[in-house]
Structures are given as structure tokens and as C-alpha cells.
Amino acid sequence: MGITEWVAVLAIFAVIYGLIKRYETRLVLIASGLFLCLISWNLVGGLNAFAKSMTNASLVMAICSSMGFAFCAKFTGADRSLVHYLATPIRGLGIFLVPVCTVITFFVNIAIPSAAGCAAAVGSTLIPVMLRAGIKPAGAAAAVLAGTIGSYLSPGTSHNPYVAAMAKMDVMDFIGFHAPYSVMVGACGVIGVLIMCLILGDNKGDKNAEVDKSKLQKDEGFVPSPIKALVPLVPITILVAGNLWVPFIKMGVAQAMVLGSVIALAVARCNPQTFSKEFFNGCGKGYADVMGIIIAAGVFAAGLKSAGLIDVFVQALKESNDIARWGGSFGPFVMGILTGSGDAATLAFNETVTPHAKDFGMSIEGLGGLAFLAGAAGRTASPLAGVTILVSGIAMVSPIEVIKRTALPMLIATTLCAILMV
């Protein structure tokens, strides 16, 4: 390797350090990418990557519309109604509340694809229920945390349209491809966390356990509605039914999210002007937070390409399918643990390495799906993840205690994905 390739290696370590130190993710990636482009005499390449990612139609439509719908579901109280009606029948199950609550979180996370947003809605209801049932706080928090893998079955999750576009697949077809593996990861969470809770004696209870009421969602006159509870399921139902059974209602992700929002407005009968503002606030939030990381990862990838490191890496991967398999799984997994986010590392990997998957005997959808599932598993095993800190705060327990229950199941899930998902 030449000097620019070695500088690129140092830049990767600098990015890892910056992410571990919790520096602003987008700033770290963009600054590193532009620096590498500059020393490679290709600054325009980095700027072009920035501009190209900004206008990726399929990603912008899917991500922004999904976040807009999520804001509408929260504004109308539809998300809380859904959680309320799912939680009501399960009281009195004892230690078996743990797997049931993980399944409920997994299910809700498909409809509410934000891990933190889902955990806030579900955790506020289910964690107190589990504590009252005699489950220790760490076990209750881990049950909710383990269920936040469900978002990877949502068409609104950024990785789905991103990898689907790369593989030239429809988003729903790509979700159908990785759904068995996503469910497998979820099953590892359900069974693994239950076993860890039994080993650590979480069924023995803690008489002093209580929740941090300041972190619970305020009632503010909230009244659950069974009709509202169905609203978060509308876009998913339309997309699945349209692709599998009812072709004449088949539509894109953005169209389904807008239709779901219109139905939410009709059901909630709230102020249309305020509702409209919430939808577009969600769209803006989606672009800033999710598209922002995708854009930044694209700039960083352009820097690595300009420095020549990607060509060196791809050539090494061509010599061994196993390197790509294990690198594409445990690389994002470890980065997810270290940084608390599976997104930055996974997007950078999928931007730079995944397009070359066929060169080393793998499919684009297989390697891309493997990387983002492993990154999500790593985030679920990280004490630094925002969602881990959130559920730990509600249960008033150390994040380290929580990930003692999720780390091993997520490691097993990642290993199974690496073996089975090609």
C-alpha cells in the first residue's frame, strides 16, 4: 500500500475514536472523507458524493415520509393506544412477561421504526408492569431493549431502501429476503434474554425496584382508543397486502405513509393545520438525522475510494469468501458496541464494500442485509446506545447491568447470521 492508503487506515481509526467519544457523527464522517479526498487531489469527488446522496429519490421518499407518519402517530396518541392494548392482557405472567414484552416491543418497533421512540412508548408501559410482577429492573429493561430489532422489518428503516436500491430490488422484496434472518435475530433476543434473566435470578424480584417517573410519558388526559391503536399498522398492512395478496392496492412506501397519515387525521379528528406541521416536522427530522448520516457516510466512502483503500480491501476480499462473511458481520457488530450506533459503520461498509459483493461470491442483498443486522445486534449489546440509556433510565438501573442480559444473545444472533446469510 502507498502512503495515501496508510493515511486512510489512520483516518478510519480516527473516525472510530471520534464515534466512541460521541463526537457529532455527521461531522466526523464528512470531515474525514473530505480530508482524504483533499490529500488524494480529488476534493470535488467528495463534494459530488455529498450532492449525489442529498438527492437520492428512493431514500428521501421512504425515510422522510416514514418519519412524518411516525410523528403523526405520536401526535395523535395512536402509538400509545397500540401499546396499551397489547400490554393489557399480559399482566400476571410472572417471569414469562420477559419474552412476551420482548415480542410486543419487536412487533411495535415494526410500526414505530425509531428504536428510541418505540422504547419510550413501550418502556413507559411495560417496564412498570414487569417490576410490579417481581422482575428485577435490569431484566425488565433488557426485555424492551432486545425487542428493538423489529424496526428492520419496517420499510421506513433507512437500511432497507438503501440496500434495496443497491441490489436493484423493490423494498418489500428485500424485506421479504431478510425477514427470516431478522425474525431469527429477534428470536435470539426473546429466548436469550429469558435464559439470561433466569440465570441472573431476575425472577426473584427486587422489593425496592421503582421507575424514574420523570422519564415516563405524561398522561395529559390520554384516553386509549382501539381505533387509534390500529392506525400505526395501516401503512405496513397496505404494503404487505399490496405486495402479496391485493395487487391493485400495491403502492410505494411514501404513498402508504401519506395515506396512513390521512387516515390518522380522520380518526383523531385533530386540528389539520397542527397535524400538517407535525407531519412535515417529522419529514425534516428524518432528513436531518437519518439522511444526514447517509450523506456523511457517502462522503467518507468517497474519501476511502479516492485514497485507494477500497480497491486494496476489495482485492483482499476476492481471495476469500470467509473474510467478507465474517468482516461483514463482526465488523459492524463490534462497531455497534463501541459507538452505540450500528448506522454509521454499517452505512459506510455498505457504501464501500457491499457493491462489490459479487466479486467475492456473495449477493449484494445478502452482504448488505448481514451488515445492517449485525450492526443492529451490536447496538443492542452496547451500554452506550441511546436506547439502552433510555430504558436503563426508566428502570433506574446501570446500562451495564442491562447489556449483561442482551450481549450474549446478540453475539449468538450475529454468528448465526454470518453462517446462514450469504
Coordinates of C-alpha atoms in Angstrom, one line a residue:
M1 CA 0.0 0.0 0.0
G2 CA 1.1 3.6 -0.7
I3 CA 1.1 6.5 1.7
T4 CA -2.4 7.6 0.9
E5 CA -3.8 4.1 1.7
W6 CA -2.0 4.2 5.1
V7 CA -3.3 7.7 5.8
A8 CA -6.8 6.3 5.0
V9 CA -6.2 3.5 7.6
L10 CA -5.3 6.1 10.2
A11 CA -8.4 8.1 9.2
I12 CA -10.6 5.0 9.9
F13 CA -9.1 4.8 13.4
A14 CA -9.7 8.5 13.8
V15 CA -13.3 8.1 12.9
I16 CA -13.7 5.1 15.3
Y17 CA -12.2 7.3 18.1
G18 CA -14.5 10.2 17.3
L19 CA -17.6 8.0 17.3
I20 CA -16.6 6.3 20.6
K21 CA -16.0 9.8 22.1
R22 CA -19.6 10.7 21.0
Y23 CA -18.5 13.5 18.7
E24 CA -21.1 14.5 16.2
T25 CA -21.4 11.6 13.8
R26 CA -22.0 13.5 10.6
L27 CA -19.2 16.0 11.3
V28 CA -16.7 13.1 11.9
L29 CA -17.6 11.3 8.7
I30 CA -17.7 14.3 6.4
A31 CA -14.5 15.9 7.8
S32 CA -12.6 12.6 7.4
G33 CA -14.0 12.0 3.9
L34 CA -13.2 15.5 2.6
F35 CA -9.7 15.3 4.2
L36 CA -9.0 12.0 2.3
C37 CA -10.3 13.4 -0.9
L38 CA -8.1 16.5 -0.4
I39 CA -4.9 14.6 0.0
S40 CA -5.8 12.4 -2.9
W41 CA -6.3 15.5 -5.1
N42 CA -10.0 14.7 -5.6
L43 CA -11.8 17.2 -3.4
V44 CA -14.6 17.5 -6.0
G45 CA -15.2 13.8 -5.7
G46 CA -16.2 14.2 -2.0
L47 CA -18.4 17.2 -2.8
N48 CA -20.0 15.3 -5.6
A49 CA -20.7 12.4 -3.2
F50 CA -22.4 14.8 -0.8
A51 CA -24.6 16.2 -3.6
K52 CA -25.5 12.8 -5.0
S53 CA -26.6 11.5 -1.7
M54 CA -28.7 14.5 -1.0
T55 CA -31.0 13.8 -3.9
N56 CA -31.3 10.0 -3.7
A57 CA -35.0 9.9 -4.5
S58 CA -35.9 6.4 -3.2
L59 CA -34.2 7.1 0.1
V60 CA -35.6 10.6 0.7
M61 CA -39.1 9.5 -0.1
A62 CA -39.1 6.4 2.1
I63 CA -37.3 7.8 5.1
C64 CA -38.9 11.3 5.2
S65 CA -42.4 10.0 4.7
S66 CA -41.9 7.3 7.4
M67 CA -40.7 9.8 9.9
G68 CA -43.6 12.1 9.0
F69 CA -46.0 9.3 9.7
A70 CA -44.2 8.4 13.0
F71 CA -44.6 12.0 14.2
C72 CA -48.3 11.9 13.3
A73 CA -48.8 8.6 15.2
K74 CA -47.2 10.1 18.2
F75 CA -49.1 13.4 17.9
T76 CA -52.5 11.6 17.8
G77 CA -51.6 9.2 20.6
A78 CA -52.0 6.2 18.2
D79 CA -48.7 4.7 19.2
R80 CA -49.6 4.8 22.9
S81 CA -53.0 3.3 22.2
L82 CA -51.4 0.4 20.4
V83 CA -49.0 -0.3 23.3
H84 CA -51.9 0.0 25.8
Y85 CA -54.0 -2.7 24.1
L86 CA -51.1 -5.0 23.6
A87 CA -50.0 -4.7 27.2
T88 CA -53.3 -5.1 28.9
P89 CA -53.8 -8.9 28.6
I90 CA -50.3 -9.9 29.7
R91 CA -50.3 -8.9 33.4
G92 CA -49.7 -11.8 35.8
L93 CA -47.4 -13.9 33.7
G94 CA -44.5 -13.7 36.1
I95 CA -41.1 -14.3 34.5
F96 CA -42.7 -15.1 31.2
L97 CA -43.5 -11.4 31.0
V98 CA -39.9 -11.0 29.8
P99 CA -40.3 -12.9 26.5
V100 CA -43.8 -11.6 25.9
C101 CA -42.7 -8.0 26.4
T102 CA -39.8 -8.5 24.0
V103 CA -42.2 -9.9 21.4
I104 CA -44.5 -6.9 21.9
T105 CA -41.6 -4.4 21.5
F106 CA -40.4 -6.2 18.4
F107 CA -43.9 -6.0 16.9
V108 CA -44.5 -2.3 17.9
N109 CA -41.0 -1.5 16.5
I110 CA -42.1 -2.5 13.0
A111 CA -44.9 0.1 13.2
I112 CA -42.7 2.7 15.0
P113 CA -39.3 2.1 13.4
S114 CA -37.4 4.5 15.7
A115 CA -35.6 2.4 18.4
A116 CA -35.7 5.2 21.0
G117 CA -39.2 6.3 20.1
C118 CA -40.5 2.7 20.4
A119 CA -38.6 2.1 23.6
A120 CA -40.1 5.3 25.1
A121 CA -43.6 4.3 24.2
V122 CA -43.3 0.6 25.2
G123 CA -41.0 1.0 28.1
S124 CA -43.2 3.6 29.9
T125 CA -45.9 1.0 30.0
L126 CA -44.2 -2.4 30.1
I127 CA -41.3 -1.8 32.4
P128 CA -43.5 -0.8 35.4
V129 CA -45.7 -3.8 34.7
M130 CA -42.7 -6.1 34.8
L131 CA -41.4 -4.5 38.0
R132 CA -44.8 -5.0 39.7
A133 CA -44.7 -8.6 38.6
G134 CA -41.5 -9.2 40.6
I135 CA -38.9 -8.9 37.7
K136 CA -35.7 -7.1 38.5
P137 CA -35.2 -3.7 36.8
A138 CA -32.3 -4.9 34.7
G139 CA -34.3 -7.8 33.3
A140 CA -37.3 -5.5 32.6
A141 CA -35.2 -3.0 30.7
A142 CA -33.3 -5.8 28.8
A143 CA -36.7 -7.3 27.7
V144 CA -37.6 -4.0 26.0
L145 CA -34.2 -3.3 24.6
A146 CA -34.0 -6.8 22.9
G147 CA -37.2 -6.1 21.1
T148 CA -35.9 -3.0 19.3
I149 CA -34.6 -5.2 16.4
G150 CA -38.1 -5.2 14.9
S151 CA -37.6 -2.0 13.0
Y152 CA -35.5 -3.9 10.4
L153 CA -38.8 -5.3 9.1
S154 CA -40.1 -1.8 8.5
P155 CA -39.8 -0.2 5.0
G156 CA -39.2 3.1 6.8
T157 CA -35.9 1.9 8.2
S158 CA -33.1 3.6 6.3
H159 CA -31.1 0.4 5.5
N160 CA -34.0 -1.3 3.7
P161 CA -34.4 1.2 0.8
Y162 CA -30.6 1.8 0.8
V163 CA -29.6 -1.8 0.2
A164 CA -32.7 -2.5 -1.9
A165 CA -31.7 0.3 -4.3
M166 CA -28.1 -1.0 -4.4
A167 CA -29.4 -4.5 -5.2
K168 CA -31.9 -3.2 -7.7
M169 CA -34.8 -4.7 -5.7
D170 CA -38.1 -3.5 -4.5
V171 CA -38.0 -2.5 -0.9
M172 CA -40.7 -5.0 0.1
D173 CA -38.9 -7.8 -1.8
F174 CA -35.7 -7.0 0.1
I175 CA -37.5 -7.1 3.4
G176 CA -39.0 -10.4 2.3
F177 CA -35.5 -11.7 1.6
H178 CA -34.0 -10.8 5.1
A179 CA -37.2 -11.3 7.1
P180 CA -36.4 -14.9 8.2
Y181 CA -33.0 -13.7 9.4
S182 CA -34.5 -10.6 11.1
V183 CA -37.0 -12.9 12.9
M184 CA -34.2 -15.2 13.8
V185 CA -32.3 -12.3 15.5
G186 CA -35.5 -11.4 17.3
A187 CA -36.0 -15.0 18.4
C188 CA -32.4 -15.0 19.8
G189 CA -33.4 -11.9 21.8
V190 CA -36.6 -13.4 23.1
I191 CA -35.1 -16.7 24.2
G192 CA -31.7 -15.5 25.1
V193 CA -32.8 -12.7 27.4
L194 CA -35.2 -15.0 29.1
I195 CA -32.4 -17.5 29.8
M196 CA -30.1 -14.8 31.0
C197 CA -32.8 -13.4 33.3
L198 CA -33.3 -16.9 34.8
I199 CA -29.5 -17.4 35.2
L200 CA -29.1 -14.0 36.9
G201 CA -32.2 -14.5 39.1
D202 CA -34.3 -11.7 37.7
N203 CA -37.5 -13.7 38.6
K204 CA -36.7 -13.3 42.3
G205 CA -37.7 -9.6 42.2
D206 CA -36.5 -6.5 43.9
K207 CA -38.7 -5.0 46.7
N208 CA -37.0 -1.6 46.2
A209 CA -37.4 -1.5 42.5
E210 CA -39.2 1.5 41.0
V211 CA -39.2 3.5 37.8
D212 CA -38.0 7.0 37.2
K213 CA -41.3 8.8 36.8
S214 CA -39.7 11.8 35.2
K215 CA -38.8 9.7 32.2
L216 CA -42.3 8.2 31.8
Q217 CA -44.7 9.6 29.2
K218 CA -47.1 12.0 30.8
D219 CA -50.8 11.1 30.7
E220 CA -52.0 14.6 29.9
G221 CA -55.6 13.3 29.5
F222 CA -54.6 10.3 27.4
V223 CA -57.5 8.0 26.7
P224 CA -56.7 4.8 24.8
S225 CA -58.7 4.2 21.6
P226 CA -59.0 0.9 19.9
I227 CA -59.4 2.6 16.5
K228 CA -56.3 4.7 17.0
A229 CA -54.4 1.6 18.0
L230 CA -54.9 0.3 14.5
V231 CA -53.5 3.4 12.8
P232 CA -49.8 2.6 13.2
L233 CA -50.4 -0.7 11.4
V234 CA -52.1 0.9 8.4
P235 CA -49.0 1.6 6.2
I236 CA -47.4 -1.8 6.9
T237 CA -50.7 -3.6 6.2
I238 CA -51.1 -1.8 2.9
L239 CA -47.5 -2.5 1.8
V240 CA -47.6 -6.2 2.8
A241 CA -51.1 -6.8 1.4
G242 CA -50.4 -4.9 -1.8
N243 CA -47.3 -7.0 -2.5
L244 CA -48.6 -10.4 -1.5
W245 CA -52.4 -10.6 -1.9
V246 CA -54.1 -7.5 -3.3
P247 CA -52.1 -6.2 -6.3
F248 CA -54.4 -3.3 -7.1
I249 CA -53.5 -1.5 -3.8
K250 CA -49.8 -2.0 -4.3
M251 CA -48.0 1.3 -3.8
G252 CA -44.7 2.8 -2.8
V253 CA -43.5 3.4 0.8
A254 CA -44.1 7.1 0.6
Q255 CA -47.6 6.7 -0.7
A256 CA -48.5 4.2 2.0
M257 CA -47.2 6.6 4.7
V258 CA -49.1 9.6 3.4
L259 CA -52.3 7.5 3.2
G260 CA -51.7 6.3 6.7
S261 CA -51.2 9.9 7.9
V262 CA -54.5 10.9 6.2
I263 CA -56.3 8.1 8.0
A264 CA -54.7 9.1 11.3
L265 CA -56.0 12.6 10.8
A266 CA -59.5 11.3 10.0
V267 CA -59.5 9.0 13.1
A268 CA -58.1 11.6 15.5
R269 CA -60.1 14.5 14.2
C270 CA -57.5 16.9 15.4
N271 CA -56.5 20.4 14.1
P272 CA -55.5 19.8 10.4
Q273 CA -53.0 22.7 10.5
T274 CA -51.2 21.4 13.5
F275 CA -51.3 17.9 12.2
S276 CA -49.7 19.0 8.9
K277 CA -47.0 20.8 10.8
E278 CA -46.2 17.6 12.7
F279 CA -46.0 15.5 9.5
F280 CA -43.5 17.9 7.9
N281 CA -41.6 18.3 11.1
G282 CA -41.2 14.5 11.0
C283 CA -40.1 14.7 7.4
G284 CA -37.4 17.3 8.3
K285 CA -36.3 15.2 11.3
G286 CA -35.9 12.2 9.0
Y287 CA -33.8 14.1 6.5
A288 CA -31.6 15.7 9.2
D289 CA -31.0 12.7 11.4
V290 CA -31.2 9.7 9.0
M291 CA -30.4 11.1 5.6
G292 CA -27.7 13.2 7.2
I293 CA -25.8 10.1 8.3
I294 CA -26.3 8.5 4.9
I295 CA -24.9 11.6 3.2
A296 CA -22.0 11.8 5.6
A297 CA -21.2 8.1 5.1
G298 CA -21.2 8.7 1.3
V299 CA -18.6 11.4 1.7
F300 CA -16.4 9.2 3.9
A301 CA -16.8 6.4 1.4
A302 CA -15.7 8.7 -1.4
G303 CA -12.6 9.6 0.6
L304 CA -11.7 6.0 1.1
K305 CA -12.2 5.3 -2.6
S306 CA -10.1 8.3 -3.6
A307 CA -7.3 7.2 -1.3
G308 CA -7.3 3.8 -2.9
L309 CA -8.0 1.8 0.2
I310 CA -11.3 0.3 -1.1
D311 CA -9.5 -1.2 -4.1
V312 CA -7.0 -2.8 -1.7
F313 CA -9.7 -4.1 0.6
V314 CA -11.9 -5.5 -2.2
Q315 CA -8.9 -7.3 -3.7
A316 CA -8.2 -8.9 -0.4
L317 CA -11.9 -10.0 -0.1
K318 CA -11.8 -11.5 -3.5
E319 CA -9.3 -14.1 -2.2
S320 CA -11.6 -15.4 0.5
N321 CA -15.4 -15.5 0.9
D322 CA -14.9 -16.1 4.6
I323 CA -13.2 -12.7 5.1
A324 CA -16.2 -10.9 3.6
R325 CA -18.6 -13.1 5.6
W326 CA -17.0 -12.5 9.0
G327 CA -15.9 -9.0 8.3
G328 CA -19.4 -8.0 7.2
S329 CA -20.9 -9.4 10.3
F330 CA -18.5 -8.9 13.2
G331 CA -17.1 -5.6 11.9
P332 CA -20.4 -3.7 12.2
F333 CA -21.3 -5.7 15.3
V334 CA -18.1 -4.6 17.2
M335 CA -18.6 -1.0 15.9
G336 CA -22.2 -1.0 17.1
I337 CA -21.0 -2.0 20.6
L338 CA -18.1 0.6 20.6
T339 CA -20.1 3.5 19.2
G340 CA -23.6 2.7 20.4
S341 CA -24.9 3.1 16.9
G342 CA -25.0 0.5 14.1
D343 CA -25.9 3.0 11.5
A344 CA -22.6 4.9 10.8
A345 CA -20.4 1.9 10.5
T346 CA -23.0 -0.2 8.6
L347 CA -23.7 2.6 6.1
A348 CA -20.0 3.2 5.4
F349 CA -19.5 -0.6 4.9
N350 CA -22.5 -0.9 2.6
E351 CA -21.4 2.1 0.6
T352 CA -17.9 1.0 0.0
V353 CA -17.7 -2.9 0.2
T354 CA -21.2 -4.2 -0.5
P355 CA -21.4 -3.1 -4.2
H356 CA -18.5 -5.5 -4.9
A357 CA -20.2 -8.5 -3.2
K358 CA -20.5 -10.5 -6.4
D359 CA -16.7 -10.2 -6.8
F360 CA -16.2 -12.4 -3.8
G361 CA -19.0 -14.8 -4.2
M362 CA -21.8 -13.1 -2.3
S363 CA -25.0 -11.3 -3.2
I364 CA -25.5 -7.6 -2.6
E365 CA -28.7 -8.2 -0.7
G366 CA -27.0 -10.9 1.4
L367 CA -23.9 -8.9 2.4
G368 CA -25.9 -5.7 2.8
G369 CA -28.5 -7.3 5.0
L370 CA -25.9 -9.2 7.0
A371 CA -24.1 -5.9 7.8
F372 CA -27.1 -4.0 9.0
L373 CA -28.5 -6.8 11.1
A374 CA -25.1 -7.3 12.7
G375 CA -24.8 -3.6 13.4
A376 CA -28.2 -3.5 15.0
A377 CA -27.3 -6.5 17.2
G378 CA -24.1 -4.7 18.2
R379 CA -26.1 -1.6 19.1
T380 CA -28.5 -3.8 21.2
A381 CA -25.4 -5.1 23.1
S382 CA -23.9 -1.6 23.7
P383 CA -24.2 0.3 27.0
L384 CA -23.5 3.5 25.0
A385 CA -26.6 3.2 22.8
G386 CA -29.2 5.9 23.2
V387 CA -32.0 3.3 23.5
T388 CA -30.0 1.4 26.2
I389 CA -29.6 4.5 28.2
L390 CA -33.3 5.3 27.8
V391 CA -34.6 2.0 29.1
S392 CA -32.0 1.9 31.8
G393 CA -33.1 5.4 32.9
I394 CA -36.8 4.3 33.1
A395 CA -35.9 1.2 35.1
M396 CA -33.3 3.2 37.2
V397 CA -30.5 0.7 36.7
S398 CA -27.0 0.8 35.2
P399 CA -26.8 0.2 31.4
I400 CA -24.0 -2.3 32.1
E401 CA -26.5 -4.4 34.0
V402 CA -28.9 -4.3 31.1
I403 CA -26.5 -5.4 28.4
K404 CA -25.3 -8.3 30.6
R405 CA -28.7 -9.8 29.5
T406 CA -28.5 -8.8 25.8
A407 CA -24.9 -9.1 24.8
L408 CA -24.6 -12.9 24.6
P409 CA -27.9 -13.4 22.7
M410 CA -26.9 -10.7 20.2
L411 CA -23.4 -12.3 19.8
I412 CA -25.1 -15.7 19.0
A413 CA -27.5 -14.0 16.6
T414 CA -24.7 -12.3 14.7
T415 CA -22.8 -15.6 14.5
L416 CA -25.9 -17.4 13.1
C417 CA -26.4 -14.6 10.5
A418 CA -22.8 -14.9 9.4
I419 CA -23.1 -18.6 8.9
L420 CA -26.6 -18.7 7.3
M421 CA -26.9 -15.3 5.5
V422 CA -25.0 -15.1 2.2

